[in-house]
CSV table of C-alpha atoms in Angstrom, one decimal:
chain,number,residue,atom,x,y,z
A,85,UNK,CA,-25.8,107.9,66.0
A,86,UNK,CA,-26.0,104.7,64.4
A,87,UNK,CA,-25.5,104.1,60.6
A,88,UNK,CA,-27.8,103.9,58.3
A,89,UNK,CA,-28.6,100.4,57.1
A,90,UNK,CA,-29.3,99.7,53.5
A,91,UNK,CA,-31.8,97.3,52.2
A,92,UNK,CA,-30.6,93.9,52.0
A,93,UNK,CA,-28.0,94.8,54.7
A,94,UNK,CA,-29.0,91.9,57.4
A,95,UNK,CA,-31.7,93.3,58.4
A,96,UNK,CA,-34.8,91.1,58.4
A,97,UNK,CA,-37.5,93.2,57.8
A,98,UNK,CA,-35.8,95.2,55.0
A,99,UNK,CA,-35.8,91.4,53.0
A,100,UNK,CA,-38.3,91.9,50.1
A,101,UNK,CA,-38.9,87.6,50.2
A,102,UNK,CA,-39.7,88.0,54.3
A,103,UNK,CA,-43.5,87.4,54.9
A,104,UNK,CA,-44.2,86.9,50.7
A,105,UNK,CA,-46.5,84.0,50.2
A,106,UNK,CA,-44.5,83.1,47.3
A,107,UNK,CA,-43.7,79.2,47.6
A,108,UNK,CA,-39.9,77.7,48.1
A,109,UNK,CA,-38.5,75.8,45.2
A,110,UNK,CA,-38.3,72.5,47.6
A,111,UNK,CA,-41.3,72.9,49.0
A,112,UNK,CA,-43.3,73.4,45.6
A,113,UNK,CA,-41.6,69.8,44.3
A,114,UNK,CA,-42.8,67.9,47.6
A,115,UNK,CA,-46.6,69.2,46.4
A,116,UNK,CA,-46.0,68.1,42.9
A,117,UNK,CA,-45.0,64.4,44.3
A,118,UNK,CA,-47.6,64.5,46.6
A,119,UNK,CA,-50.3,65.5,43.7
A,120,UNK,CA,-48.5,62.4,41.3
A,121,UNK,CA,-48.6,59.9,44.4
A,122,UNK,CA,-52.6,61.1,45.1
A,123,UNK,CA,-53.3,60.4,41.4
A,124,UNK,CA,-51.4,57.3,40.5
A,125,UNK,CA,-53.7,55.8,44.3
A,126,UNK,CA,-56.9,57.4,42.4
A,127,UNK,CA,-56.1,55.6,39.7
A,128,UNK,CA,-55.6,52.6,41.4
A,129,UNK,CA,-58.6,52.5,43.3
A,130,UNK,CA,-60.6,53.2,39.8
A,131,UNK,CA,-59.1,50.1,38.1
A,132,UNK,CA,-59.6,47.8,41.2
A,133,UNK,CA,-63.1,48.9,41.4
A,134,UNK,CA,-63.5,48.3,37.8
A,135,UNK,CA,-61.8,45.4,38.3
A,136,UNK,CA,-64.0,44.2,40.3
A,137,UNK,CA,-67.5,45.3,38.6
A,138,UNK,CA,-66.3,44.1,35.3
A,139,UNK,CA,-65.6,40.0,37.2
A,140,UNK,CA,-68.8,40.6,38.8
A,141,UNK,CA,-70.6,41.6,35.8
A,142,UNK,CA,-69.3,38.7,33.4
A,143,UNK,CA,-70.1,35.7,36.3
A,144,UNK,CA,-73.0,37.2,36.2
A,145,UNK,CA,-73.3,36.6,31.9
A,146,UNK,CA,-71.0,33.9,31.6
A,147,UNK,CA,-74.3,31.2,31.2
A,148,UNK,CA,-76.0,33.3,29.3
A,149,UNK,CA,-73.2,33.5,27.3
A,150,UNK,CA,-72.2,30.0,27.3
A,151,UNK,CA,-75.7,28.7,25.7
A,152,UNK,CA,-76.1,31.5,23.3
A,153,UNK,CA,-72.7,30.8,21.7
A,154,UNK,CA,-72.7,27.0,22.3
A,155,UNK,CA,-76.4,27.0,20.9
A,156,UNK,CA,-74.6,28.6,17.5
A,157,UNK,CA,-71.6,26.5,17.7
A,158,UNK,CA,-73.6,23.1,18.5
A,159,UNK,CA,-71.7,21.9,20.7
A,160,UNK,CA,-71.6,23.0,24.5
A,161,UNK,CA,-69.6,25.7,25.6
A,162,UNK,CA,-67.1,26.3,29.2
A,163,UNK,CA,-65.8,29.6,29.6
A,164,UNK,CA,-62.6,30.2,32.3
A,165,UNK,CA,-62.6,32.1,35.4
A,166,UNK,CA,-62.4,35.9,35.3
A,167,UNK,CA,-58.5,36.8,34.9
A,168,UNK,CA,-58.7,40.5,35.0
A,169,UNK,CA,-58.8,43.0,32.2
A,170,UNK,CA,-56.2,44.8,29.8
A,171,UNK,CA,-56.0,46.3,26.3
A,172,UNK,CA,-57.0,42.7,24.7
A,173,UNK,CA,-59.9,42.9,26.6
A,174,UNK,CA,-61.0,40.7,29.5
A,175,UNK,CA,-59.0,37.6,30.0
A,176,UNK,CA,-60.2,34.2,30.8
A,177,UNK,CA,-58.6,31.3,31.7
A,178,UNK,CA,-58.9,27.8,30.5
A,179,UNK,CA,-61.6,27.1,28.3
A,180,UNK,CA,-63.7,24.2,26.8
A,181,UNK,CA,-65.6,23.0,23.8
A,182,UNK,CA,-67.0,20.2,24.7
A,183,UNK,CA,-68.3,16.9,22.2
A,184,UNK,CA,-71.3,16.7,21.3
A,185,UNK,CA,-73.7,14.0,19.9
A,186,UNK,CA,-73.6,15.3,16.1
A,187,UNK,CA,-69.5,14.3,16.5
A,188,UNK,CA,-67.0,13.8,18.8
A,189,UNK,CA,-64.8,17.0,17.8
A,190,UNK,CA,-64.1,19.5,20.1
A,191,UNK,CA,-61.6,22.0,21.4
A,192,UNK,CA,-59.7,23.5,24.3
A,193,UNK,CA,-57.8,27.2,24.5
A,194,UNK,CA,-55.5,28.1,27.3
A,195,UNK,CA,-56.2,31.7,27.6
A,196,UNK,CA,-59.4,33.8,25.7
A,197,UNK,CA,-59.4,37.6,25.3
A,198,UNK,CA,-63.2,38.8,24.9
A,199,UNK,CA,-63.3,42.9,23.7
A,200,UNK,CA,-66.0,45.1,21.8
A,201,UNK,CA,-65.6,47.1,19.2
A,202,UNK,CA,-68.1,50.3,20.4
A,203,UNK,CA,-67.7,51.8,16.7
A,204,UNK,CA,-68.4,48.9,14.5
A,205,UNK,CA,-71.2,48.3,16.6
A,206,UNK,CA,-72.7,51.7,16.7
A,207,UNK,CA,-72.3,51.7,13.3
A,208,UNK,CA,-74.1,48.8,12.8
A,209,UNK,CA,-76.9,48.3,15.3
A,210,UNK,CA,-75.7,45.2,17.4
A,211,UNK,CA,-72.7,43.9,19.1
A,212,UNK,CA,-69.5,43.2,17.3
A,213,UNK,CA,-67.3,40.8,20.0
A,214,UNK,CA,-63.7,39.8,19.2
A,215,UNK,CA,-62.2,36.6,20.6
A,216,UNK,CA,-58.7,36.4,20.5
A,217,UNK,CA,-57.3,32.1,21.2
A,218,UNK,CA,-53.9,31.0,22.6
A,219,UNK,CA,-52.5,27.6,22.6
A,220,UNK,CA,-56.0,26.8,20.9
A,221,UNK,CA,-55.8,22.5,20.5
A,222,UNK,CA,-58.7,21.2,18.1
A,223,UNK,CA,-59.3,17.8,18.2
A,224,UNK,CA,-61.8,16.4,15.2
A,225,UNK,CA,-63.8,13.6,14.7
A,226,UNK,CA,-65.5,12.8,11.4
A,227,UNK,CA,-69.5,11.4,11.8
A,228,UNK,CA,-71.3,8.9,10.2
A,229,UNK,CA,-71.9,11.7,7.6
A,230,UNK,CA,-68.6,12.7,6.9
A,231,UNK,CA,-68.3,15.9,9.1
A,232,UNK,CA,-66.6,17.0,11.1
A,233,UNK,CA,-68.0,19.7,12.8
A,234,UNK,CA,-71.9,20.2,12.8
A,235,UNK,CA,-73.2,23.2,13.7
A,236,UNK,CA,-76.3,23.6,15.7
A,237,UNK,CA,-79.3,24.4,14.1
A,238,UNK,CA,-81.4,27.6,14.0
A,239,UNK,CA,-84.6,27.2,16.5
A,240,UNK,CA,-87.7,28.5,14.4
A,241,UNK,CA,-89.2,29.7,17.4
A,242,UNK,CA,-86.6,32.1,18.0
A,243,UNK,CA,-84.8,34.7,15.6
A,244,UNK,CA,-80.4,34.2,16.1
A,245,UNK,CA,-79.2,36.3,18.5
A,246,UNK,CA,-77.8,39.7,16.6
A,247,UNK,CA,-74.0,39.0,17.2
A,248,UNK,CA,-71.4,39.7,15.2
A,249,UNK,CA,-68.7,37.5,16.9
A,250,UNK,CA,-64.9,37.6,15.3
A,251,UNK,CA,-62.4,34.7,16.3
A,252,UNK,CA,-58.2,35.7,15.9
A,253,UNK,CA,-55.6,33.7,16.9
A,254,UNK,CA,-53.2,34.9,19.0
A,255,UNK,CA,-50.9,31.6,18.7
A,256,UNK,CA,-50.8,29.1,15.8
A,257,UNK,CA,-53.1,26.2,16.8
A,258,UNK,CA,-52.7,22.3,16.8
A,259,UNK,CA,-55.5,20.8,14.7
A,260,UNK,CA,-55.5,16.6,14.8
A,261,UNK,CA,-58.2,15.4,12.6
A,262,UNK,CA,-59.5,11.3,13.2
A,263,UNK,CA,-60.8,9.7,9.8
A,264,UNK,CA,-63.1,7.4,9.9
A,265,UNK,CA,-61.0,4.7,8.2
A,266,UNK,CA,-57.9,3.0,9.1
A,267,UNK,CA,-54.7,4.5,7.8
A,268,UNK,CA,-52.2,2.1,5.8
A,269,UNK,CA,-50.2,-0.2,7.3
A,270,UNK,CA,-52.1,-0.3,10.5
A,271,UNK,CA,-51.0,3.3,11.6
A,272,UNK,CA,-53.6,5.1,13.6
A,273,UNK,CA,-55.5,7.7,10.7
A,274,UNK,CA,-54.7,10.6,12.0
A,275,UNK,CA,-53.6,13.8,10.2
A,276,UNK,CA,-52.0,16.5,12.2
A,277,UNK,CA,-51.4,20.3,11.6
A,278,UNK,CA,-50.3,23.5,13.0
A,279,UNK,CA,-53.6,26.3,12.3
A,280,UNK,CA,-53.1,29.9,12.1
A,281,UNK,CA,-56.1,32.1,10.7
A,282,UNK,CA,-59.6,34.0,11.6
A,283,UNK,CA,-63.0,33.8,11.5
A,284,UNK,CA,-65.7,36.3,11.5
A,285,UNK,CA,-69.5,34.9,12.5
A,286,UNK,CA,-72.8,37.0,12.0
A,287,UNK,CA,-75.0,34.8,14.1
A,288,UNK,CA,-78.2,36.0,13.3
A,289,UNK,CA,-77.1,35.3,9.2
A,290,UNK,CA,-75.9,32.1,10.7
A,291,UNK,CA,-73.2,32.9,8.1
A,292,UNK,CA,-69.0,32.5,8.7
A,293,UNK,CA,-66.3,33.7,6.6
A,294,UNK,CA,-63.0,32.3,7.4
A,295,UNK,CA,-59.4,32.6,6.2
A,296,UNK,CA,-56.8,29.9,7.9
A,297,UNK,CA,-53.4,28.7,6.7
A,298,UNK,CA,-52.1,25.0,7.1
A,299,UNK,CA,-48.9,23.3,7.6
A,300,UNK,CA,-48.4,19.5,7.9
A,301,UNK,CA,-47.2,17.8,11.2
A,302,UNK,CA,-45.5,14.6,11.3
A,303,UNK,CA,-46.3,12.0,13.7
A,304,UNK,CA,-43.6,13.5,16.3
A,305,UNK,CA,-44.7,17.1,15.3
A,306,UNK,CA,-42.0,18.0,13.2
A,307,UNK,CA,-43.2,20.0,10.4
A,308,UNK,CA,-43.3,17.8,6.4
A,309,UNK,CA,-43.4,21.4,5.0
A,310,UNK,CA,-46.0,23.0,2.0
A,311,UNK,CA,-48.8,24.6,3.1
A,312,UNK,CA,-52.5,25.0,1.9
A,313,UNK,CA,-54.2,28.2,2.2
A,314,UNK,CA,-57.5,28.9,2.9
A,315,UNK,CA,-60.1,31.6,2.1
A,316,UNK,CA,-64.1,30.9,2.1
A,317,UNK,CA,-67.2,31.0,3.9
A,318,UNK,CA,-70.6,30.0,4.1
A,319,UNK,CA,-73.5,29.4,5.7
A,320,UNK,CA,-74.7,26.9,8.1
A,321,UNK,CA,-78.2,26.9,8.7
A,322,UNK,CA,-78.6,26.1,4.8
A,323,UNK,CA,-75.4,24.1,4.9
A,324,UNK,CA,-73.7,25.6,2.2
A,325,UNK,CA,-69.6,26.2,1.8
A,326,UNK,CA,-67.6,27.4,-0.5
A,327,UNK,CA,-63.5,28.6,-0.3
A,328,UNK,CA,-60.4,28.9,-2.8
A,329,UNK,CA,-57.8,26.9,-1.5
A,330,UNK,CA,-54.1,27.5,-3.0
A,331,UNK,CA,-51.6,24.4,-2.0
A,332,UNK,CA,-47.9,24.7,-1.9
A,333,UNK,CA,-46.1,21.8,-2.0
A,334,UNK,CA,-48.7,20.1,0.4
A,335,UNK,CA,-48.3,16.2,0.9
A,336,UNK,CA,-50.9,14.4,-0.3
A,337,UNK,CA,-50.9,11.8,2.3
A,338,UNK,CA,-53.0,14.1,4.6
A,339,UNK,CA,-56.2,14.8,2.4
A,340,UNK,CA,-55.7,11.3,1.5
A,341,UNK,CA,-56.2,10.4,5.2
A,342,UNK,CA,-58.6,12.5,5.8
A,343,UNK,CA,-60.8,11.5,3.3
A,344,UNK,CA,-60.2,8.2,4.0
A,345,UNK,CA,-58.6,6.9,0.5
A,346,UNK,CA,-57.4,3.5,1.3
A,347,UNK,CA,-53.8,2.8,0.2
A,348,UNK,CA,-50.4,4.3,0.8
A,349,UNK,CA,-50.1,7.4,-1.5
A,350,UNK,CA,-47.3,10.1,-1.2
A,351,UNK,CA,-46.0,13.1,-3.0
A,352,UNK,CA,-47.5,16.8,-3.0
A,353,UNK,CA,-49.4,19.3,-4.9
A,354,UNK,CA,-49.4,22.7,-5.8
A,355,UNK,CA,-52.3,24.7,-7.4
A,356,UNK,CA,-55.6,26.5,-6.7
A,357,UNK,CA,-58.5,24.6,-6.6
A,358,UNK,CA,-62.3,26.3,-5.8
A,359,UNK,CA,-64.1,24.2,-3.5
A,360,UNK,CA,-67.7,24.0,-2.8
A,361,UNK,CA,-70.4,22.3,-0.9
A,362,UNK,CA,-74.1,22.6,-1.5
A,363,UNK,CA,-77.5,20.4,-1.5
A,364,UNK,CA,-75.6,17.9,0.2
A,365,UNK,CA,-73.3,17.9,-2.8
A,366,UNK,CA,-69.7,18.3,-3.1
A,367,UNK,CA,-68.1,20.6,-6.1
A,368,UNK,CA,-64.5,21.3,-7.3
A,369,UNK,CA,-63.3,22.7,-9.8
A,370,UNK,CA,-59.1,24.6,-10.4
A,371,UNK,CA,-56.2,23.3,-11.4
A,372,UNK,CA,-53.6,21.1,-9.1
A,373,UNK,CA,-50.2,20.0,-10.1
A,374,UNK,CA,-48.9,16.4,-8.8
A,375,UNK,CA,-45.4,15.6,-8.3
A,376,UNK,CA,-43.8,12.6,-7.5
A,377,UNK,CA,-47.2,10.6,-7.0
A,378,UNK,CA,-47.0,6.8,-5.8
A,379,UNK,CA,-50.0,5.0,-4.2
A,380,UNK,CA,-50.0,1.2,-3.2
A,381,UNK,CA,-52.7,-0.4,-3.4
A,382,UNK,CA,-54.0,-1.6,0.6
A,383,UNK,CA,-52.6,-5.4,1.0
């Protein structure tokens, strides 16, 4: 007779595991890396596709776009190519600001980020659209009139568009203003500055409110340090401004420039100062502390 076997004893069928269903360990971690693999190509595919519909979508826009903002700005408008999307928003290439016959200013960006904000515009009834700027260059011309920047003018045929358009600087800018009269000693009168702020537009108020902080660039672009701080708003269809400026040290040579004082005059200031514009008609009022103030007559 033979012996009698007990379970587990090399005999096959006496294995409880033999003919189970349940899974190997190895086997269950190749379907786990086969699920992650099919997911991360799902994914993929979804972002390429959306990709793609979001490109379409804005070449589609982009001169719509570029008259209704231009239209608000007054001066016309280039957007850059489609660059693809990310948490910024969609990203642009190269874009203009082109001159127009109000002045000569105008400006250039290297790279512009264009998002929504889908709760602050539920919550107030009309699009709220951020525009983030790097390497933004702004080159300034003042008119005949003493501007320089004029913005284009509401058309009483048609109500503003209801935009609520917000402007953030991703990278200080470089900000050369042109005055309309010569600078001292035959130097070119031009006053140069590095720009870092923000500014929020409600284009159908045809009202800005800005903040911005200044520092002074020499003629190589070294910076003269101070600073002048900014903080104001206004509205342009009625062509009324108004901001609190605080300076720090600031040279004086540059506002001297700019609003084309003839002479040599150096030194800097520090104070506040409230500054306003309305009816065609300038307004100051504050306090500002000179130091070390020497101006030469021109000649």
């Amino acid at each position: 007779m033979l012996p009698d076997q007990e379970p587990g004893n090399g005999d096959p069928g006496s294995d409880p595991a033999a003919g189970s269903d349940t899974p190997r360990p190895g086997s269950q971690g190749r379907t786990l890396k086969i699920a992650a693999v099919a997911a991360l190509a799902t994914t993929g595919l979804l972002i390429v596709s959306a990709d793609t519909l979001v490109g379409t979508l804005y070449r589609q826009l982009r001169p719509e776009l570029e008259q209704t903002i231009g239209r608000a700005l007054g001066h016309p408008l280039r957007l850059g190519e489609y660059r693809g999307f990310g948490w910024a928003g969609l990203r642009l290439g190269p874009s203009r600001v082109l001159s127009a016959p109000a002045d000569r200013s105008s400006l250039q960006v290297r790279q512009l980020s264009v998002s929504l904000d889908p709760l602050t515009s539920l919550r107030r009834r009309l699009p709220v659209v951020q525009l983030t700027l790097a390497g933004l260059e702004a080159d300034l011309h003042r008119n005949a009139q003493g501007s320089f920047w004029q913005f284009g003018a509401g058309d009483p045929s048609q109500p503003p568009p209801r935009l609520s358009l917000r402007v953030r600087m991703g990278t200080p800018a470089l900000a050369t203003l042109h005055t309309a009269m010569p600078a001292p000693a035959g130097s070119a009168a031009v006053v140069r500055f590095r720009l870092q702020g923000q500014a929020d537009l409600e284009l159908h108020r045809e009202e800005i409110q800005l903040q911005a902080t200044l520092r002074p660039l020499d003629g190589r672009g070294r910076s003269q340090g101070g600073s002048l701080r900014l903080l104001g708003g206004g509205d342009w269809g009625e062509q009324r401004l108004s901001a609190d400026v605080r300076s720090h040290r600031f040279p004086l040579q540059l506002p001297a420039r700019a609003l084309g004082l003839p002479g040599a005059l150096s030194g800097h200031g520090d104070g506040r100062l409230r500054l306003g514009w309305a009816n065609g008609r300038p307004d100051c009022q504050g306090e500002l502390r000179l130091r070390r103030v020497r101006w030469q007559p021109p000649g």
